[in-house]
Amino acid sequence: ESVEYRTALRKDVLRLAENARKSVDLRAQVRKLRAHQEAGTFPSWLQGNKKPALQLSAEFAALHAAELDVFDEEHRGFKVRALKQGLELKEAELNALSAALSPSAYMPRFIERCNTVRTEMSVMAHVPRWEKDDAGLLRVKEGDWALSQAFVVAYESLLQDLPDLLARVCIICTAREGSSASALERKKELKKAAEAKMQTDEPKSVAAIVKNEVKRLLGAQQGRGKGKGKQPKGSPRTPKGKKRAAKNAAIANAKGKGGPNKKNGPNATPKKSSAQKSKPSGGKPRRK
């Protein structure tokens, strides 16, 4: 395939590949709509169409239950008809796309592109015809130029191989898109299964964990209140013991301001009294 033909056919080949990928998605949509129709369910684009909330008194509604059933059935009938029409439109779109993917539909366009390139490039693809002169040298025949045989072979080979090449493009794109769609569907199914399992199993496990933890905490509190875990009266760990310890520490601190230094032991030098500290130099101590 020459560069000229590749450039001319590039857009058409890409469009053909895109149509092949779209056909896979359309077939999947048609299958889903048919499954909804058989199961009596509705796709997401119809699930949002909720039943109209008609405000009626309880007494009136009880007397006209049959009319309300007809009202509800009319709304459901609209959704059923909309699903049927949507399925028919999708099937028509799929049929149109399948027709466009038929070789008899797209090959004329590719042949026309190749012929256009051949016509445009043939002016530059002429080669001379050679002849030998009396001295044995090759010379161009006057006015005798012909279309290059290599150019003709490239054109004819491309047209002969083009149907197989384009069919291969459609097959590869369809298979690749189908594989990706299948993988995505499996991921969605696994996600739904995991969410369903979490909704059924997780609350029970969380409730069991909370229940066991509460039971453990209550048991620990009861153990501290009686039996081996109970603290003796006046213990420093109880609130009353803590208050008593703080009071004793305050009293000891107050007494220790004028007493011996605890760090130096009972034989430490006593601290000077306030009277001795305030004794003036050379005089008698002042009386308080």
mmCIF file of C-alpha atoms in Angstrom:
data_model
loop_
_atom_site.group_PDB
_atom_site.id
_atom_site.type_symbol
_atom_site.label_atom_id
_atom_site.label_comp_id
_atom_site.label_asym_id
_atom_site.label_seq_id
_atom_site.Cartn_x
_atom_site.Cartn_y
_atom_site.Cartn_z
ATOM 1 C CA GLU A 1 0.000 0.000 0.000
ATOM 2 C CA SER A 2 1.528 3.300 -1.036
ATOM 3 C CA VAL A 3 1.474 6.451 1.010
ATOM 4 C CA GLU A 4 -0.912 8.148 -1.393
ATOM 5 C CA TYR A 5 -3.601 5.494 -1.050
ATOM 6 C CA ARG A 6 -3.111 5.253 2.720
ATOM 7 C CA THR A 7 -3.683 8.994 3.163
ATOM 8 C CA ALA A 8 -6.730 8.990 0.892
ATOM 9 C CA LEU A 9 -8.372 6.002 2.604
ATOM 10 C CA ARG A 10 -7.524 6.885 6.212
ATOM 11 C CA LYS A 11 -10.762 8.712 7.106
ATOM 12 C CA ASP A 12 -12.980 6.088 5.502
ATOM 13 C CA VAL A 13 -11.157 3.246 7.275
ATOM 14 C CA LEU A 14 -11.479 4.982 10.653
ATOM 15 C CA ARG A 15 -15.184 5.582 10.041
ATOM 16 C CA LEU A 16 -15.659 1.925 9.167
ATOM 17 C CA ALA A 17 -13.875 0.840 12.358
ATOM 18 C CA GLU A 18 -16.011 3.199 14.448
ATOM 19 C CA ASN A 19 -19.199 1.783 12.924
ATOM 20 C CA ALA A 20 -18.008 -1.732 13.750
ATOM 21 C CA ARG A 21 -17.475 -0.727 17.391
ATOM 22 C CA LYS A 22 -20.870 0.982 17.537
ATOM 23 C CA SER A 23 -22.584 -2.123 16.236
ATOM 24 C CA VAL A 24 -21.344 -4.096 19.267
ATOM 25 C CA ASP A 25 -22.741 -1.499 21.666
ATOM 26 C CA LEU A 26 -26.053 -1.354 19.797
ATOM 27 C CA ARG A 27 -26.464 -5.132 19.922
ATOM 28 C CA ALA A 28 -25.887 -5.053 23.679
ATOM 29 C CA GLN A 29 -28.496 -2.305 24.097
ATOM 30 C CA VAL A 30 -31.036 -4.246 22.040
ATOM 31 C CA ARG A 31 -30.436 -7.384 24.131
ATOM 32 C CA LYS A 32 -30.963 -5.442 27.365
ATOM 33 C CA LEU A 33 -34.186 -3.849 26.127
ATOM 34 C CA ARG A 34 -35.527 -7.237 25.055
ATOM 35 C CA ALA A 35 -34.638 -8.665 28.465
ATOM 36 C CA HIS A 36 -36.537 -5.796 30.166
ATOM 37 C CA GLN A 37 -39.525 -6.382 27.912
ATOM 38 C CA GLU A 38 -39.601 -10.107 28.695
ATOM 39 C CA ALA A 39 -39.140 -9.589 32.449
ATOM 40 C CA GLY A 40 -41.709 -6.773 32.692
ATOM 41 C CA THR A 41 -39.109 -4.320 34.011
ATOM 42 C CA PHE A 42 -37.934 -0.973 32.681
ATOM 43 C CA PRO A 43 -34.518 0.496 31.777
ATOM 44 C CA SER A 44 -33.009 3.420 33.660
ATOM 45 C CA TRP A 45 -34.352 6.010 31.233
ATOM 46 C CA LEU A 46 -37.915 4.890 32.128
ATOM 47 C CA GLN A 47 -37.418 4.136 35.817
ATOM 48 C CA GLY A 48 -37.181 7.849 36.542
ATOM 49 C CA ASN A 49 -40.727 8.326 35.219
ATOM 50 C CA LYS A 50 -42.478 7.937 38.549
ATOM 51 C CA LYS A 51 -46.190 7.477 39.021
ATOM 52 C CA PRO A 52 -47.974 10.854 39.393
ATOM 53 C CA ALA A 53 -48.880 11.621 42.997
ATOM 54 C CA LEU A 54 -52.566 12.458 42.860
ATOM 55 C CA GLN A 55 -53.760 14.093 46.071
ATOM 56 C CA LEU A 56 -57.063 12.551 47.162
ATOM 57 C CA SER A 57 -58.707 12.264 50.540
ATOM 58 C CA ALA A 58 -58.640 8.846 52.186
ATOM 59 C CA GLU A 59 -62.414 8.574 52.212
ATOM 60 C CA PHE A 60 -62.725 9.398 48.499
ATOM 61 C CA ALA A 61 -59.847 7.108 47.535
ATOM 62 C CA ALA A 62 -61.449 4.214 49.421
ATOM 63 C CA LEU A 63 -64.692 4.691 47.480
ATOM 64 C CA HIS A 64 -62.940 4.963 44.084
ATOM 65 C CA ALA A 65 -60.272 2.256 44.311
ATOM 66 C CA ALA A 66 -61.153 0.858 40.871
ATOM 67 C CA GLU A 67 -60.677 4.249 39.203
ATOM 68 C CA LEU A 68 -57.319 4.652 40.926
ATOM 69 C CA ASP A 69 -56.223 1.239 39.668
ATOM 70 C CA VAL A 70 -57.105 2.316 36.124
ATOM 71 C CA PHE A 71 -55.132 5.532 36.678
ATOM 72 C CA ASP A 72 -52.058 3.571 37.786
ATOM 73 C CA GLU A 73 -52.431 1.118 34.926
ATOM 74 C CA GLU A 74 -52.539 3.979 32.420
ATOM 75 C CA HIS A 75 -49.183 5.221 33.680
ATOM 76 C CA ARG A 76 -47.673 1.737 33.516
ATOM 77 C CA GLY A 77 -49.142 1.254 30.051
ATOM 78 C CA PHE A 78 -47.372 4.427 28.917
ATOM 79 C CA LYS A 79 -44.046 3.028 30.121
ATOM 80 C CA VAL A 80 -44.699 -0.308 28.411
ATOM 81 C CA ARG A 81 -45.498 1.433 25.128
ATOM 82 C CA ALA A 82 -42.451 3.679 25.461
ATOM 83 C CA LEU A 83 -40.235 0.629 26.032
ATOM 84 C CA LYS A 84 -41.686 -1.062 22.951
ATOM 85 C CA GLN A 85 -41.156 1.998 20.774
ATOM 86 C CA GLY A 86 -37.631 2.490 22.108
ATOM 87 C CA LEU A 87 -36.798 -1.129 21.312
ATOM 88 C CA GLU A 88 -38.128 -0.747 17.781
ATOM 89 C CA LEU A 89 -36.037 2.393 17.238
ATOM 90 C CA LYS A 90 -32.890 0.690 18.513
ATOM 91 C CA GLU A 91 -33.506 -2.309 16.291
ATOM 92 C CA ALA A 92 -33.973 -0.009 13.291
ATOM 93 C CA GLU A 93 -30.715 1.778 14.136
ATOM 94 C CA LEU A 94 -28.900 -1.550 14.423
ATOM 95 C CA ASN A 95 -30.269 -2.696 11.066
ATOM 96 C CA ALA A 96 -29.153 0.535 9.414
ATOM 97 C CA LEU A 97 -25.668 0.230 10.890
ATOM 98 C CA SER A 98 -25.429 -3.429 9.899
ATOM 99 C CA ALA A 99 -26.366 -2.479 6.347
ATOM 100 C CA ALA A 100 -23.643 0.179 6.343
ATOM 101 C CA LEU A 101 -21.123 -2.483 7.427
ATOM 102 C CA SER A 102 -21.959 -4.669 4.447
ATOM 103 C CA PRO A 103 -19.103 -4.791 1.876
ATOM 104 C CA SER A 104 -21.566 -4.035 -0.895
ATOM 105 C CA ALA A 105 -22.358 -0.778 0.907
ATOM 106 C CA TYR A 106 -18.891 0.551 1.722
ATOM 107 C CA MET A 107 -16.712 -0.929 -1.055
ATOM 108 C CA PRO A 108 -17.912 1.446 -3.848
ATOM 109 C CA ARG A 109 -16.742 4.412 -1.781
ATOM 110 C CA PHE A 110 -13.270 2.909 -1.300
ATOM 111 C CA ILE A 111 -12.999 1.972 -4.993
ATOM 112 C CA GLU A 112 -13.893 5.521 -5.970
ATOM 113 C CA ARG A 113 -11.190 6.870 -3.638
ATOM 114 C CA CYS A 114 -8.586 4.553 -5.164
ATOM 115 C CA ASN A 115 -9.568 5.508 -8.695
ATOM 116 C CA THR A 116 -9.320 9.187 -7.844
ATOM 117 C CA VAL A 117 -5.809 8.733 -6.459
ATOM 118 C CA ARG A 118 -4.757 6.741 -9.533
ATOM 119 C CA THR A 119 -6.047 9.427 -11.854
ATOM 120 C CA GLU A 120 -4.348 12.245 -9.948
ATOM 121 C CA MET A 121 -1.013 10.452 -9.502
ATOM 122 C CA SER A 122 -0.829 8.880 -12.958
ATOM 123 C CA VAL A 123 0.435 12.153 -14.452
ATOM 124 C CA MET A 124 3.547 11.848 -12.302
ATOM 125 C CA ALA A 125 3.869 8.078 -12.717
ATOM 126 C CA HIS A 126 4.915 7.969 -16.384
ATOM 127 C CA VAL A 127 8.287 6.522 -17.289
ATOM 128 C CA PRO A 128 10.171 6.767 -20.595
ATOM 129 C CA ARG A 129 10.708 3.994 -23.101
ATOM 130 C CA TRP A 130 14.353 3.352 -23.822
ATOM 131 C CA GLU A 131 16.223 2.555 -26.992
ATOM 132 C CA LYS A 132 19.866 2.074 -27.846
ATOM 133 C CA ASP A 133 21.706 4.257 -30.285
ATOM 134 C CA ASP A 134 24.500 3.204 -32.610
ATOM 135 C CA ALA A 135 27.030 3.498 -29.809
ATOM 136 C CA GLY A 136 25.016 1.204 -27.527
ATOM 137 C CA LEU A 137 23.869 3.981 -25.209
ATOM 138 C CA LEU A 138 20.329 4.115 -23.880
ATOM 139 C CA ARG A 139 18.268 7.042 -25.026
ATOM 140 C CA VAL A 140 14.629 8.013 -24.499
ATOM 141 C CA LYS A 141 12.403 7.528 -27.444
ATOM 142 C CA GLU A 142 11.098 10.833 -28.592
ATOM 143 C CA GLY A 143 7.566 11.308 -27.213
ATOM 144 C CA ASP A 144 7.286 7.714 -26.058
ATOM 145 C CA TRP A 145 6.319 7.743 -22.350
ATOM 146 C CA ALA A 146 4.200 5.085 -20.662
ATOM 147 C CA LEU A 147 2.541 4.613 -17.271
ATOM 148 C CA SER A 148 4.824 2.986 -14.731
ATOM 149 C CA GLN A 149 4.224 -0.719 -14.446
ATOM 150 C CA ALA A 150 4.995 -0.607 -10.695
ATOM 151 C CA PHE A 151 2.336 2.076 -10.244
ATOM 152 C CA VAL A 152 -0.221 -0.042 -12.113
ATOM 153 C CA VAL A 153 0.653 -3.154 -10.088
ATOM 154 C CA ALA A 154 0.305 -1.245 -6.785
ATOM 155 C CA TYR A 155 -3.118 0.048 -7.805
ATOM 156 C CA GLU A 156 -4.428 -3.318 -8.969
ATOM 157 C CA SER A 157 -2.993 -5.195 -5.971
ATOM 158 C CA LEU A 158 -4.585 -2.740 -3.561
ATOM 159 C CA LEU A 159 -8.017 -3.076 -5.150
ATOM 160 C CA GLN A 160 -7.785 -6.861 -5.100
ATOM 161 C CA ASP A 161 -6.684 -6.998 -1.433
ATOM 162 C CA LEU A 162 -8.911 -4.174 -0.198
ATOM 163 C CA PRO A 163 -12.066 -6.260 0.514
ATOM 164 C CA ASP A 164 -10.113 -8.692 2.706
ATOM 165 C CA LEU A 165 -8.297 -5.848 4.490
ATOM 166 C CA LEU A 166 -11.506 -3.978 5.290
ATOM 167 C CA ALA A 167 -13.282 -7.133 6.439
ATOM 168 C CA ARG A 168 -10.335 -7.792 8.735
ATOM 169 C CA VAL A 169 -10.632 -4.283 10.167
ATOM 170 C CA CYS A 170 -14.321 -4.850 10.983
ATOM 171 C CA ILE A 171 -13.643 -8.233 12.584
ATOM 172 C CA ILE A 172 -10.794 -6.955 14.766
ATOM 173 C CA CYS A 173 -12.710 -3.881 15.970
ATOM 174 C CA THR A 174 -15.833 -5.935 16.685
ATOM 175 C CA ALA A 175 -13.907 -8.575 18.644
ATOM 176 C CA ARG A 176 -11.966 -5.978 20.639
ATOM 177 C CA GLU A 177 -15.076 -3.975 21.514
ATOM 178 C CA GLY A 178 -16.951 -7.152 22.443
ATOM 179 C CA SER A 179 -14.138 -8.217 24.769
ATOM 180 C CA SER A 180 -14.095 -4.806 26.470
ATOM 181 C CA ALA A 181 -17.878 -4.819 26.845
ATOM 182 C CA SER A 182 -17.819 -8.315 28.363
ATOM 183 C CA ALA A 183 -15.140 -7.307 30.848
ATOM 184 C CA LEU A 184 -17.153 -4.230 31.826
ATOM 185 C CA GLU A 185 -20.292 -6.316 32.315
ATOM 186 C CA ARG A 186 -18.403 -8.753 34.530
ATOM 187 C CA LYS A 187 -17.093 -5.875 36.632
ATOM 188 C CA LYS A 188 -20.614 -4.505 37.045
ATOM 189 C CA GLU A 189 -21.937 -7.928 38.064
ATOM 190 C CA LEU A 190 -19.152 -8.367 40.610
ATOM 191 C CA LYS A 191 -19.840 -4.900 42.001
ATOM 192 C CA LYS A 192 -23.558 -5.638 42.371
ATOM 193 C CA ALA A 193 -22.803 -8.958 44.070
ATOM 194 C CA ALA A 194 -20.370 -7.281 46.471
ATOM 195 C CA GLU A 195 -22.874 -4.534 47.318
ATOM 196 C CA ALA A 196 -25.607 -7.104 47.927
ATOM 197 C CA LYS A 197 -23.307 -9.108 50.198
ATOM 198 C CA MET A 198 -22.354 -5.976 52.133
ATOM 199 C CA GLN A 199 -26.013 -5.066 52.639
ATOM 200 C CA THR A 200 -26.818 -8.517 54.037
ATOM 201 C CA ASP A 201 -23.642 -9.443 55.942
ATOM 202 C CA GLU A 202 -22.054 -6.212 57.088
ATOM 203 C CA PRO A 203 -24.844 -4.947 59.396
ATOM 204 C CA LYS A 204 -24.888 -8.290 61.214
ATOM 205 C CA SER A 205 -21.135 -8.362 61.681
ATOM 206 C CA VAL A 206 -21.034 -4.735 62.830
ATOM 207 C CA ALA A 207 -23.915 -5.343 65.242
ATOM 208 C CA ALA A 208 -22.125 -8.395 66.631
ATOM 209 C CA ILE A 209 -18.906 -6.428 67.071
ATOM 210 C CA VAL A 210 -20.710 -3.593 68.862
ATOM 211 C CA LYS A 211 -22.607 -6.027 71.055
ATOM 212 C CA ASN A 212 -19.435 -7.847 72.101
ATOM 213 C CA GLU A 213 -17.621 -4.590 72.801
ATOM 214 C CA VAL A 214 -20.466 -3.250 74.957
ATOM 215 C CA LYS A 215 -20.589 -6.535 76.826
ATOM 216 C CA ARG A 216 -16.862 -6.389 77.450
ATOM 217 C CA LEU A 217 -16.983 -2.813 78.727
ATOM 218 C CA LEU A 218 -19.915 -3.513 81.025
ATOM 219 C CA GLY A 219 -18.134 -6.544 82.412
ATOM 220 C CA ALA A 220 -15.019 -4.492 83.084
ATOM 221 C CA GLN A 221 -17.019 -1.820 84.914
ATOM 222 C CA GLN A 222 -18.779 -4.425 87.067
ATOM 223 C CA GLY A 223 -15.423 -6.028 87.869
ATOM 224 C CA ARG A 224 -14.059 -2.717 89.120
ATOM 225 C CA GLY A 225 -17.127 -2.190 91.319
ATOM 226 C CA LYS A 226 -16.925 -5.488 93.218
ATOM 227 C CA GLY A 227 -14.734 -8.513 93.731
ATOM 228 C CA LYS A 228 -11.054 -8.469 92.917
ATOM 229 C CA GLY A 229 -11.190 -5.219 91.049
ATOM 230 C CA LYS A 230 -12.631 -3.221 94.008
ATOM 231 C CA GLN A 231 -10.239 -0.660 95.506
ATOM 232 C CA PRO A 232 -9.937 -0.379 99.325
ATOM 233 C CA LYS A 233 -11.561 2.544 101.046
ATOM 234 C CA GLY A 234 -9.313 5.575 101.062
ATOM 235 C CA SER A 235 -7.115 4.200 98.273
ATOM 236 C CA PRO A 236 -5.330 6.875 96.237
ATOM 237 C CA ARG A 237 -7.020 5.477 93.100
ATOM 238 C CA THR A 238 -10.536 6.276 94.341
ATOM 239 C CA PRO A 239 -11.919 9.843 94.175
ATOM 240 C CA LYS A 240 -12.017 10.144 97.971
ATOM 241 C CA GLY A 241 -8.504 8.781 98.253
ATOM 242 C CA LYS A 242 -7.262 11.282 95.694
ATOM 243 C CA LYS A 243 -8.820 14.174 97.632
ATOM 244 C CA ARG A 244 -7.337 12.918 100.899
ATOM 245 C CA ALA A 245 -3.893 12.503 99.337
ATOM 246 C CA ALA A 246 -4.029 16.030 97.925
ATOM 247 C CA LYS A 247 -5.072 17.413 101.329
ATOM 248 C CA ASN A 248 -2.235 15.606 103.128
ATOM 249 C CA ALA A 249 0.246 16.842 100.550
ATOM 250 C CA ALA A 250 -0.916 20.422 101.041
ATOM 251 C CA ILE A 251 -0.582 20.121 104.845
ATOM 252 C CA ALA A 252 2.863 18.575 104.558
ATOM 253 C CA ASN A 253 3.923 21.287 102.181
ATOM 254 C CA ALA A 254 2.732 23.990 104.540
ATOM 255 C CA LYS A 255 4.560 22.424 107.493
ATOM 256 C CA GLY A 256 7.687 21.821 105.501
ATOM 257 C CA LYS A 257 8.241 25.509 104.714
ATOM 258 C CA GLY A 258 9.748 26.155 108.164
ATOM 259 C CA GLY A 259 11.017 22.634 108.874
ATOM 260 C CA PRO A 260 14.098 20.747 107.881
ATOM 261 C CA ASN A 261 15.051 20.276 104.297
ATOM 262 C CA LYS A 262 13.762 16.863 103.151
ATOM 263 C CA LYS A 263 16.401 16.507 100.566
ATOM 264 C CA ASN A 264 19.199 16.659 103.169
ATOM 265 C CA GLY A 265 17.572 14.322 105.690
ATOM 266 C CA PRO A 266 16.589 14.852 109.383
ATOM 267 C CA ASN A 267 20.070 16.140 110.399
ATOM 268 C CA ALA A 268 20.011 18.981 107.935
ATOM 269 C CA THR A 269 20.654 22.521 109.092
ATOM 270 C CA PRO A 270 17.347 24.177 110.054
ATOM 271 C CA LYS A 271 16.192 27.065 108.005
ATOM 272 C CA LYS A 272 16.275 30.556 109.452
ATOM 273 C CA SER A 273 13.029 31.838 110.858
ATOM 274 C CA SER A 274 11.341 34.930 109.585
ATOM 275 C CA ALA A 275 12.470 36.792 112.695
ATOM 276 C CA GLN A 276 16.096 35.884 112.081
ATOM 277 C CA LYS A 277 15.801 36.874 108.433
ATOM 278 C CA SER A 278 14.437 40.289 109.371
ATOM 279 C CA LYS A 279 17.014 40.897 112.191
ATOM 280 C CA PRO A 280 18.767 44.232 111.542
ATOM 281 C CA SER A 281 22.519 44.250 111.518
ATOM 282 C CA GLY A 282 24.015 45.174 114.898
ATOM 283 C CA GLY A 283 20.680 45.341 116.791
ATOM 284 C CA LYS A 284 18.135 43.155 118.538
ATOM 285 C CA PRO A 285 15.536 41.213 116.665
ATOM 286 C CA ARG A 286 12.227 42.916 116.217
ATOM 287 C CA ARG A 287 9.198 41.633 117.975
ATOM 288 C CA LYS A 288 6.191 40.613 116.041
#
